[in-house]
Tab-separated table of C-alpha atoms and ligand atoms in Angstrom:
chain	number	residue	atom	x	y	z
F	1	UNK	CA	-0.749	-17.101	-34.494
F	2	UNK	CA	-1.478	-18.600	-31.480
F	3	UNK	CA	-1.482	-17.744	-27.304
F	4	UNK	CA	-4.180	-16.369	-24.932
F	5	UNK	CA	-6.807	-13.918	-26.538
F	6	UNK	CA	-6.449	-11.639	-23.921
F	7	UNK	CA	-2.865	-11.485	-22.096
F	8	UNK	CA	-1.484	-9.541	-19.395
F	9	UNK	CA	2.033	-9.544	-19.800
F	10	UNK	CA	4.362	-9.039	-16.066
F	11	UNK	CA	7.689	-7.811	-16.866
F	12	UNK	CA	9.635	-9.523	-13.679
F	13	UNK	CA	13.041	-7.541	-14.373
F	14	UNK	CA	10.809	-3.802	-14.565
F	15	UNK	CA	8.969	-5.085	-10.921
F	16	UNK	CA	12.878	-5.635	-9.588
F	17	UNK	CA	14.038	-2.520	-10.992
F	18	UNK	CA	11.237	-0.679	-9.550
F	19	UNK	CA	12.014	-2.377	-6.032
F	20	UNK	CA	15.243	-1.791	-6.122
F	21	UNK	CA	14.802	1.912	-6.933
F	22	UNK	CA	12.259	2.211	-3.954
F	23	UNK	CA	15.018	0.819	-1.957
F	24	UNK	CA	17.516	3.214	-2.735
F	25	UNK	CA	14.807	5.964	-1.760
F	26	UNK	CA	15.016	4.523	1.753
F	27	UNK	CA	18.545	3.340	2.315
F	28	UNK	CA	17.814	3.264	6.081
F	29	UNK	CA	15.025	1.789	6.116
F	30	UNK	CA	13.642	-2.008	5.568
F	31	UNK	CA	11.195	-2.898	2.432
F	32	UNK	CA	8.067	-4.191	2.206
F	33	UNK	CA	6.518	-4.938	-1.237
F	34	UNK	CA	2.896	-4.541	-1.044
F	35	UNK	CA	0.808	-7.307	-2.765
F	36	UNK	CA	-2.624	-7.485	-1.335
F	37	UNK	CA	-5.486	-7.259	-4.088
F	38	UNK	CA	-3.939	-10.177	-6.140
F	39	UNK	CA	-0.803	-8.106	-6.318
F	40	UNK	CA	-2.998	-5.175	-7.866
F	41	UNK	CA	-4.537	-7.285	-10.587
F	42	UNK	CA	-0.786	-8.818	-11.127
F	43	UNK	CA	-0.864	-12.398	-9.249
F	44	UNK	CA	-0.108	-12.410	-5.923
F	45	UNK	CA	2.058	-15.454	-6.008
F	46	UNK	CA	4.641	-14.843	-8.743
F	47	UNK	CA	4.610	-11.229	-7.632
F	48	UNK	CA	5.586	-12.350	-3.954
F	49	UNK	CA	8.130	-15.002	-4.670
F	50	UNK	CA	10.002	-12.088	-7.346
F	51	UNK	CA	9.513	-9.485	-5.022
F	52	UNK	CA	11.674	-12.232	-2.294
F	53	UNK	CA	14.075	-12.666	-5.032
F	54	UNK	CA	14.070	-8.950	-5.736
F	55	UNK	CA	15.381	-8.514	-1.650
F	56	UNK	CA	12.341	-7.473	-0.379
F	57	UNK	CA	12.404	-8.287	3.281
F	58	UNK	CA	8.848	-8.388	3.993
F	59	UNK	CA	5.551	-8.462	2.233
F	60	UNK	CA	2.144	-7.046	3.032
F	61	UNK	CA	-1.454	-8.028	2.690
F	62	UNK	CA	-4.721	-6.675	4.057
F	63	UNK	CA	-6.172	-9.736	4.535
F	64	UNK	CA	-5.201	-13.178	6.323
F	65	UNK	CA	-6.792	-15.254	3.645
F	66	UNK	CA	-4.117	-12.886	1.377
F	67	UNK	CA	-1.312	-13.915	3.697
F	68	UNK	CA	-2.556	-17.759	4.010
F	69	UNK	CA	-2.745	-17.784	0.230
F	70	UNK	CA	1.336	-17.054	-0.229
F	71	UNK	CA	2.377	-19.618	2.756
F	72	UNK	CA	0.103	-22.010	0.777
F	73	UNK	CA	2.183	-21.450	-1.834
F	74	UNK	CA	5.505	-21.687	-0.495
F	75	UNK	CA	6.297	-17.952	0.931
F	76	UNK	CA	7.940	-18.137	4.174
F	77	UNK	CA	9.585	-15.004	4.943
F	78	UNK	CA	8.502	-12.237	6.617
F	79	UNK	CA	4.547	-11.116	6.297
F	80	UNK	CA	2.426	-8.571	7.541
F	81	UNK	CA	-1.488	-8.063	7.434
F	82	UNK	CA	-3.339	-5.587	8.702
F	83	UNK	CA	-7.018	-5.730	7.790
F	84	UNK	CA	-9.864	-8.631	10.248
F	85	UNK	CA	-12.838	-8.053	11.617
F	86	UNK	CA	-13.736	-10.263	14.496
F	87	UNK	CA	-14.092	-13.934	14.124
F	88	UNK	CA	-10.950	-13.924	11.208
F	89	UNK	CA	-8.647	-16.930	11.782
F	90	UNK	CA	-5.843	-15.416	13.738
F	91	UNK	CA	-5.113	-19.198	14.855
F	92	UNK	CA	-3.888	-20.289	11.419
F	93	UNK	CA	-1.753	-16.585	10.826
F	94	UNK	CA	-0.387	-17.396	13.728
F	95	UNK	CA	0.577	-20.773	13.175
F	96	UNK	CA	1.760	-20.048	9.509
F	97	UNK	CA	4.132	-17.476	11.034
F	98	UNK	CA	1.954	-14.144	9.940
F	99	UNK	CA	2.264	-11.271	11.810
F	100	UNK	CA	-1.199	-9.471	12.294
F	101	UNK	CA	-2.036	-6.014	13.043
F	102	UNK	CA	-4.189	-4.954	16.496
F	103	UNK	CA	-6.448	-1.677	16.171
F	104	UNK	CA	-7.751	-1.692	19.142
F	105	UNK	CA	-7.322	-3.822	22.564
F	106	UNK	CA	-10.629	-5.727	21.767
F	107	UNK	CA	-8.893	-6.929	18.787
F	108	UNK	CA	-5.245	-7.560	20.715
F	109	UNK	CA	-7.252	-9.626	23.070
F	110	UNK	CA	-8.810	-11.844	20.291
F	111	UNK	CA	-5.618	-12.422	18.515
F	112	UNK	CA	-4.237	-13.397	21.806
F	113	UNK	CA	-7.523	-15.792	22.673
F	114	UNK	CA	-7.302	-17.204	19.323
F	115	UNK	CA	-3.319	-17.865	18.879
F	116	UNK	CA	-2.397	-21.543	19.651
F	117	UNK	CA	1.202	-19.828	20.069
F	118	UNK	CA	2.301	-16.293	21.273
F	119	UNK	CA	1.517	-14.193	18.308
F	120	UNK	CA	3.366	-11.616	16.652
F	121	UNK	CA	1.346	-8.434	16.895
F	122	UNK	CA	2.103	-5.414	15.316
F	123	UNK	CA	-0.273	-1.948	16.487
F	124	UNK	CA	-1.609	0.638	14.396
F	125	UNK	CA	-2.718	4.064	15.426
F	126	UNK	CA	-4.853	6.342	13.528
F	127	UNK	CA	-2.929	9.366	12.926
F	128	UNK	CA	-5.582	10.970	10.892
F	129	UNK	CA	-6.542	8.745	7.895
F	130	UNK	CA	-9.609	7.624	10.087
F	131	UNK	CA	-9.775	4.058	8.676
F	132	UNK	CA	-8.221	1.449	10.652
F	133	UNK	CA	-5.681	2.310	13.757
F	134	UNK	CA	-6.384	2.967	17.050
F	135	UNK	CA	-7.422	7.373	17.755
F	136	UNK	CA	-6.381	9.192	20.623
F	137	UNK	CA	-7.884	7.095	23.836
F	138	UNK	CA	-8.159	3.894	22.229
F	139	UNK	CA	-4.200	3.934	21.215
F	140	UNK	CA	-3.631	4.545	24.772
F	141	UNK	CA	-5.560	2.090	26.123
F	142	UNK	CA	-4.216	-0.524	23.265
F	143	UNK	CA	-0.752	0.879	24.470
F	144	UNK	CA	-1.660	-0.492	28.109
F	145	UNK	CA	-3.103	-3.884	27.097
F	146	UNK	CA	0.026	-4.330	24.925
F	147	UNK	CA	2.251	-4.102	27.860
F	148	UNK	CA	0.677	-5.887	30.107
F	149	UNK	CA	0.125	-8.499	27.662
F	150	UNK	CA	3.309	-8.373	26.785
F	151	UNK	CA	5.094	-8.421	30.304
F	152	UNK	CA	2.566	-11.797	31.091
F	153	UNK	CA	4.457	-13.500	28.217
F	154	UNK	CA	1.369	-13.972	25.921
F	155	UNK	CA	2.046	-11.692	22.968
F	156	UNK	CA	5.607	-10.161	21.001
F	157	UNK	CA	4.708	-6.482	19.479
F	158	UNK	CA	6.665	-6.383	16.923
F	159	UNK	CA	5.858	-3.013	15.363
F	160	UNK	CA	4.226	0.127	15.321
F	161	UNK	CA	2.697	1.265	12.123
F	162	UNK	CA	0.260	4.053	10.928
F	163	UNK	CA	-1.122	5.181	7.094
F	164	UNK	CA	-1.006	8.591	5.512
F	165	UNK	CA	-4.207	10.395	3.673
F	166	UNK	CA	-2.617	12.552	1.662
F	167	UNK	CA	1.090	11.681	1.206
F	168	UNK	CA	0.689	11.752	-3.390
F	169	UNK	CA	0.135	15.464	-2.063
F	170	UNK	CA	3.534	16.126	-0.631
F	171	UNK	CA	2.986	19.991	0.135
F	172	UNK	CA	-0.553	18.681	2.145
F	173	UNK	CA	-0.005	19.859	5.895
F	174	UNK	CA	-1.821	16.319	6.518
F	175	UNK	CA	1.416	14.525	6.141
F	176	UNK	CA	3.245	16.800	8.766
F	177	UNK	CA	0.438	16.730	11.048
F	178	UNK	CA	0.582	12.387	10.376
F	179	UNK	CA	4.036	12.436	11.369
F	180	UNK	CA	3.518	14.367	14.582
F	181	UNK	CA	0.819	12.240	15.601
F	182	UNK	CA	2.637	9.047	15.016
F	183	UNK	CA	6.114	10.072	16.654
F	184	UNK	CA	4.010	10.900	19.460
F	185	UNK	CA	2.251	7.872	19.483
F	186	UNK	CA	5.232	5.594	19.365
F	187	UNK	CA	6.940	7.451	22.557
F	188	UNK	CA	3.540	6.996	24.706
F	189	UNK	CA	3.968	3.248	23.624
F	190	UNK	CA	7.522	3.100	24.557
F	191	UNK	CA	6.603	5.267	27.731
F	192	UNK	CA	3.805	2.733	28.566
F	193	UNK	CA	7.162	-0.540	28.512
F	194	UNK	CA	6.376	-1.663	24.897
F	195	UNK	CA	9.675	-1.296	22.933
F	196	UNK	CA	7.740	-0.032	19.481
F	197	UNK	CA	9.620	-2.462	16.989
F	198	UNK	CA	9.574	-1.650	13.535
F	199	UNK	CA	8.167	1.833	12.987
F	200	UNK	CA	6.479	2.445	9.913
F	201	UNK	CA	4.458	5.393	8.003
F	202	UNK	CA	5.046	5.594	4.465
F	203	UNK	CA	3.594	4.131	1.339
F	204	UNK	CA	5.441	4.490	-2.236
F	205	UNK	CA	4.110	8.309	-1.855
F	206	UNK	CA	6.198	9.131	1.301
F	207	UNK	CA	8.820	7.108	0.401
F	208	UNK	CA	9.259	8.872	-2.929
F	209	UNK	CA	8.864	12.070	-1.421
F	210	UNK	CA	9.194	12.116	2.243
F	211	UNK	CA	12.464	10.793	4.026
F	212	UNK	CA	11.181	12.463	7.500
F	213	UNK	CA	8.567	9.493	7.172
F	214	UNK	CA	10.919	6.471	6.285
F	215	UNK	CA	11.295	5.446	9.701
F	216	UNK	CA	12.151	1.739	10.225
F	217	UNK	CA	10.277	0.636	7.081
F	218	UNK	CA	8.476	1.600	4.025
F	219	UNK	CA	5.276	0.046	2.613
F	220	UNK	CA	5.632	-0.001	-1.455
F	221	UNK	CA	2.513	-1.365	-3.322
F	222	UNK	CA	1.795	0.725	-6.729
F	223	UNK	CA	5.373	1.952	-7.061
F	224	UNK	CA	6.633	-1.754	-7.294
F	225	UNK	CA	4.462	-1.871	-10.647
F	226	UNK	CA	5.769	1.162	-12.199
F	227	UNK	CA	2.948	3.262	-11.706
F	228	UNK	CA	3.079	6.540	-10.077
F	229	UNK	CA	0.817	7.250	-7.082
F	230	UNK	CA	-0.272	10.157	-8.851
F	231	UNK	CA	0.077	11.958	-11.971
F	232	UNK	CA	1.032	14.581	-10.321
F	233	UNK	CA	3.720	13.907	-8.408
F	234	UNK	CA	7.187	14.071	-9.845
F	235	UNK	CA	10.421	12.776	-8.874
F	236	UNK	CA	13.386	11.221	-9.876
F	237	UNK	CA	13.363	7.695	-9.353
F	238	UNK	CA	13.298	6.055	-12.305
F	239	UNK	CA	9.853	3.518	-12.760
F	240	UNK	CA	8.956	1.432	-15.021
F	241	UNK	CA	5.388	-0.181	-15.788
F	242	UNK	CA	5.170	-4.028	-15.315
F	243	UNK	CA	2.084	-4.794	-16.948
F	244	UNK	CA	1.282	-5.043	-20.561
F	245	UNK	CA	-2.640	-5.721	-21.411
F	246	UNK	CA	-2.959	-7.179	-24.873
F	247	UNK	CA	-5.225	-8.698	-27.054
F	248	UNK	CA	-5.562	-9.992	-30.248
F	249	UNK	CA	-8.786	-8.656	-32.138
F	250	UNK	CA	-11.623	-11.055	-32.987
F	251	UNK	CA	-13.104	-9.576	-35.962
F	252	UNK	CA	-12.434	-6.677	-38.041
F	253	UNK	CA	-14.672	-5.152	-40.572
F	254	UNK	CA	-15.553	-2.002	-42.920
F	255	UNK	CA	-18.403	-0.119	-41.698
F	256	UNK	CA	-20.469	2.168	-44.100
F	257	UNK	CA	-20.556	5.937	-42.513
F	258	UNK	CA	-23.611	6.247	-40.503
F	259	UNK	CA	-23.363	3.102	-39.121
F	260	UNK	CA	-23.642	2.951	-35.218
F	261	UNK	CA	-21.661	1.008	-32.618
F	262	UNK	CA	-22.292	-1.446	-29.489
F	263	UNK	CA	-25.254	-1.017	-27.023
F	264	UNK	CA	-27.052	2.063	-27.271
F	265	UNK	CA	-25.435	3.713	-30.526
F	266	UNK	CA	-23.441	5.803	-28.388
F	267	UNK	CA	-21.040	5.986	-31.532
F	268	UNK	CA	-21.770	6.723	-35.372
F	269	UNK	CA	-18.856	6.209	-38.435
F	270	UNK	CA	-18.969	9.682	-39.537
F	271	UNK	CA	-17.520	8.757	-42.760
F	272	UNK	CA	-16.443	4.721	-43.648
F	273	UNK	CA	-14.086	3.138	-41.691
F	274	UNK	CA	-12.465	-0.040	-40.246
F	275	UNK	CA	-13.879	-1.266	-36.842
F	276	UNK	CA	-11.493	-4.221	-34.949
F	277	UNK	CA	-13.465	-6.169	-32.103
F	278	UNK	CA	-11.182	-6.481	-29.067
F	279	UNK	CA	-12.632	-9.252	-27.137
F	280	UNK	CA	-12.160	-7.794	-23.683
F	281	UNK	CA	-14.829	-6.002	-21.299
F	282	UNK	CA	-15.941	-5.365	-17.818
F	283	UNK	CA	-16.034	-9.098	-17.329
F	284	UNK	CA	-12.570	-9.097	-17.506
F	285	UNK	CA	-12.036	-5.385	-15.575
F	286	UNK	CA	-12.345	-2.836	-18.115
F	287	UNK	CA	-14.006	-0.032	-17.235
F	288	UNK	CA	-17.018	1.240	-19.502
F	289	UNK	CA	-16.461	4.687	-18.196
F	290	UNK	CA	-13.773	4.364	-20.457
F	291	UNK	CA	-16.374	4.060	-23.619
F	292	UNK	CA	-16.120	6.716	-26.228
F	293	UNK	CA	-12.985	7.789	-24.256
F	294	UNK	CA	-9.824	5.266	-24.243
F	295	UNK	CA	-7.444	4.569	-26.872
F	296	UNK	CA	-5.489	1.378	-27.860
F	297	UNK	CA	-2.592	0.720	-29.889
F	298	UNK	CA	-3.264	-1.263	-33.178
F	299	UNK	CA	-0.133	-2.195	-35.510
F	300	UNK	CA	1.933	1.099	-33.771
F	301	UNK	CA	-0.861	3.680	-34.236
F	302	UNK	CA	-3.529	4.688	-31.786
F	303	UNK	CA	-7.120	3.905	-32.459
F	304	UNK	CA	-10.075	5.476	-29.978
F	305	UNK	CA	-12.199	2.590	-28.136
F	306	UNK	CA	-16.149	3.418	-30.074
F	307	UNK	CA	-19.435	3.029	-28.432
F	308	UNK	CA	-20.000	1.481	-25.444
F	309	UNK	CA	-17.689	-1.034	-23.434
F	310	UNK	CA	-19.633	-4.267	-23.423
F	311	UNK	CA	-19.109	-7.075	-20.713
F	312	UNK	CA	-16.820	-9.313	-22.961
F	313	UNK	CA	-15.455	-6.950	-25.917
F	314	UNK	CA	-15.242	-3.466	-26.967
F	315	UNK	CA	-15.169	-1.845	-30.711
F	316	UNK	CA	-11.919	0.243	-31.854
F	317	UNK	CA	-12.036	2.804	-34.921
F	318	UNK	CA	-9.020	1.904	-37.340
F	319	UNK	CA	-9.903	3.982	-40.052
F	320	UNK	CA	-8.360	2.856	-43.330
F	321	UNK	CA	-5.377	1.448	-42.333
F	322	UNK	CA	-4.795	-2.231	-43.119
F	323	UNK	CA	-6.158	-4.832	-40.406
F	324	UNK	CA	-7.081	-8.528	-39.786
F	325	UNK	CA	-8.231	-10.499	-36.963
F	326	UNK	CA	-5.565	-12.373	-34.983
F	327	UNK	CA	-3.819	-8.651	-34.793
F	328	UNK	CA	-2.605	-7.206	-31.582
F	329	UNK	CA	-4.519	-4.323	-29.996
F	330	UNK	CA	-2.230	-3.405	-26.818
F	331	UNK	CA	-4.464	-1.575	-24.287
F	332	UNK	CA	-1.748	-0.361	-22.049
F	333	UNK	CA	2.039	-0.969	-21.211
F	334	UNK	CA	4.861	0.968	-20.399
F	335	UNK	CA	3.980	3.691	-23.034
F	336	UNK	CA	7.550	3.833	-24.477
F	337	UNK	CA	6.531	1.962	-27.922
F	338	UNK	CA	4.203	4.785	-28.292
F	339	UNK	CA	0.903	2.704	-26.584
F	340	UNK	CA	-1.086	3.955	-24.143
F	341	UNK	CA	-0.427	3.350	-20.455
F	342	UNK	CA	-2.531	2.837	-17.508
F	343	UNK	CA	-2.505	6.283	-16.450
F	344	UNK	CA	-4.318	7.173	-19.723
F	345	UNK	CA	-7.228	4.545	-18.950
F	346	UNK	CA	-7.297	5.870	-15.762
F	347	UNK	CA	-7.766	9.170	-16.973
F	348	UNK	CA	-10.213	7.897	-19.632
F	349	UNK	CA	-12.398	6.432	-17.364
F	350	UNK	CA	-12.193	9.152	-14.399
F	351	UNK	CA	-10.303	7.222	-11.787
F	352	UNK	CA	-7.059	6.238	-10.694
F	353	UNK	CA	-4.465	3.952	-12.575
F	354	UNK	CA	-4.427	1.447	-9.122
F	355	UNK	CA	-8.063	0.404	-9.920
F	356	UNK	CA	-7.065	0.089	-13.309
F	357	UNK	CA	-4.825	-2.538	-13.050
F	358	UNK	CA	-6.452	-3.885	-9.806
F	359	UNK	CA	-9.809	-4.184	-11.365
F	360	UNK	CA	-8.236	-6.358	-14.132
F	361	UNK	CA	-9.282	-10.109	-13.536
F	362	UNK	CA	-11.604	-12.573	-14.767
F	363	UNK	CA	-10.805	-14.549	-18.166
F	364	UNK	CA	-7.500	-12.624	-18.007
F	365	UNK	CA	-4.326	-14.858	-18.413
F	366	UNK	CA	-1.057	-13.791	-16.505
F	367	UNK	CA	2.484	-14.740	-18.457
F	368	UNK	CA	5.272	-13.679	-16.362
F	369	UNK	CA	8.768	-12.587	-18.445
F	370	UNK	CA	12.119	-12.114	-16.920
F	371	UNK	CA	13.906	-13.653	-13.745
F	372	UNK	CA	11.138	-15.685	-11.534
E	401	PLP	C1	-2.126	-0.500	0.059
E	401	PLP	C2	-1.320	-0.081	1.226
E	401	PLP	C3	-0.006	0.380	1.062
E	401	PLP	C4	0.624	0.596	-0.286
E	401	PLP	O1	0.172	1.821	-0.815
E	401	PLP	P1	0.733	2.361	-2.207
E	401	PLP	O2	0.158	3.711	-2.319
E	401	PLP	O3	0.229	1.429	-3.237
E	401	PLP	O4	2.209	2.330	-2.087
E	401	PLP	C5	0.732	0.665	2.182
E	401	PLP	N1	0.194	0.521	3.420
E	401	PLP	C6	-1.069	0.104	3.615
E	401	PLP	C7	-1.592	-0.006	4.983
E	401	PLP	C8	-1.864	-0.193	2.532
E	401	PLP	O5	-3.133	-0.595	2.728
């Protein structure tokens, strides 16, 4: 047997399903396909080029190194980011055709100082997440440098965008009080001579849940990877998990009962068993909250993750069922072969499945399968 140790396997066709599902959620609005954070732990390049080829108008990033990344690798179509303090290098977004994202009309006038061209801007008001956006005064002061700016020749706003807290709650009276703010928002804007653009609100949440907050165009990130945004939240639009974590175990022994696991003897063979190393840890994004808590799937049968999650490997319990090295422990997948998914890690390891997959990096390698 041969291949990676440790394998992430990205099922192209599931990603295109999933974005085509998301689009039929909002058949009014446009798409954008979310891949900032490597793609959450998927690859950021083959996930942009077959989210293109999936019909997904536009991408996002937070950052412009994100955004300068994909041109540098061939992406040309349209590209949002959203996320620069001062001194980022609106100059080369600019120039590679990236549309950035003003905050505030200090940042509107650097992006304008900076551009070697006019600049396609794009303005976000806080509407209640209290992150980024311009609140209350500031949006209408960033409303009046727009149009000024923007009557002088020196900028194109191109869109009108805001982010919801709360949206994988659907019944929170956030989201209502969100979409107040923003309509709001976008009629001072038009009232102040700035034609809004594209208007846009939701992320896979609200577009799963909330048509009243489709607007022009929906921002899909976790969705796109077949992950819900929360366990929670149900629906009928039919997902399916892109990634598959695997790995093929490095050592496999008996253990006499009493014998204790990893660092700190967190975990003690009650009675003898079969122990299979899987040569994956935290160096590679594994969580060791997940220690004594996470399951894998070992020749179609679960077997519990023992003692404590080390840096490069972690210990499963396969009892007395027949096992090698060289076999495949699958970490998470889909779930429909029976193996866990990454909603179960997240729950093993008390946080949400986005960091699980996000966090994964490192010695990890990345084969793609399907249409690229
Ligand atoms: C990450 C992000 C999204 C995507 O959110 P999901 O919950 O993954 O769909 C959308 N908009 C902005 C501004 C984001 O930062």
């Amino acid at each position: 047997m041969s291949g990676p140790q440790v394998e992430a396997v990205v099922d192209l066709d599931a990603f295109a399903a999933n974005i085509a599902a998301m689009a039929a959620c909002a058949p009014s609005s446009a798409l954008m396909t979310v891949v900032k954070a490597d793609a959450y732990g998927h690859g950021a390049v083959p996930m942009a080029r077959a989210a293109r080829a999936a019909g997904s108008p536009w991408l996002g990033v937070a950052t412009i190194e994100e955004a300068l990344a994909l041109r540098a690798a061939g992406d040309t179509g349209p590209l949002l980011c959203w996320l620069a303090s001062p001194g980022a290098d609106y100059a080369s977004a600019v120039d590679a055709g990236v549309e950035v994202t003003a905050s505030s009309a200090a940042q509107l006038a650097e992006i304008i100082a900076a551009a070697r061209v006019r600049p396609r801007v794009q303005l976000k008001v806080d509407t209640g997440l209290s992150r980024n956006g311009a609140l209350g005064e500031a949006w209408t002061q960033l409303a009046a440098a727009a149009a000024t700016a923007q009557a002088a020749g020196r900028v194109e706003i191109t869109g009108a965008w805001s982010h919801l807290a709360c949206a994988d709650e659907p019944a929170h009276p956030a989201n209502d009080a969100q979409e107040a703010v923003f309509r709001d928002a976008v009629d001072e804007l038009a009232a102040a001579g700035v034609e809004p653009g594209l208007r846009h609100l939701a992320n896979s949440a609200a577009t799963l849940s909330r048509p009243s907050a489709h607007f022009d165009l929906v921002r899909v990130g976790i969705a796109a990877y077949g992950i819900r945004p929360d366990p929670g939240m149900s629906y009928s639009t039919p997902l399916t998990p892109v990634l598959t974590l695997r790995a093929r175990l490095a050592h496999v022994k008996r253990l006499r009962a009493g014998a204790s696991v990893s660092y700190g003897h967190t975990w003690t063979a009650e009675r003898d068993t079969t122990v299979g190393l899987v040569p994956m840890g935290y160096g590679d994004g594994i969580a060791v909250a997940a220690s004594n808590r996470a399951q894998v799937q070992v020749g179609g049968a679960r077997a519990d993750v023992v003692g404590r999650v080390c840096m490069d490997q972690l210990v499963v319990d396969l009892g007395d069922r027949p096992a090698a090295a060289g076999d495949v422990a699958v970490l998470f997948g889909p779930g429909d072969d029976g193996e866990p998914t990454a909603e179960d890690w997240a729950r093993a390891s008390s946080t949400i499945a986005y960091e699980v997959v996000t966090r994964l990096g490192g010695r990890l390698v990345r084969t793609y399968r399907g249409d690229m």
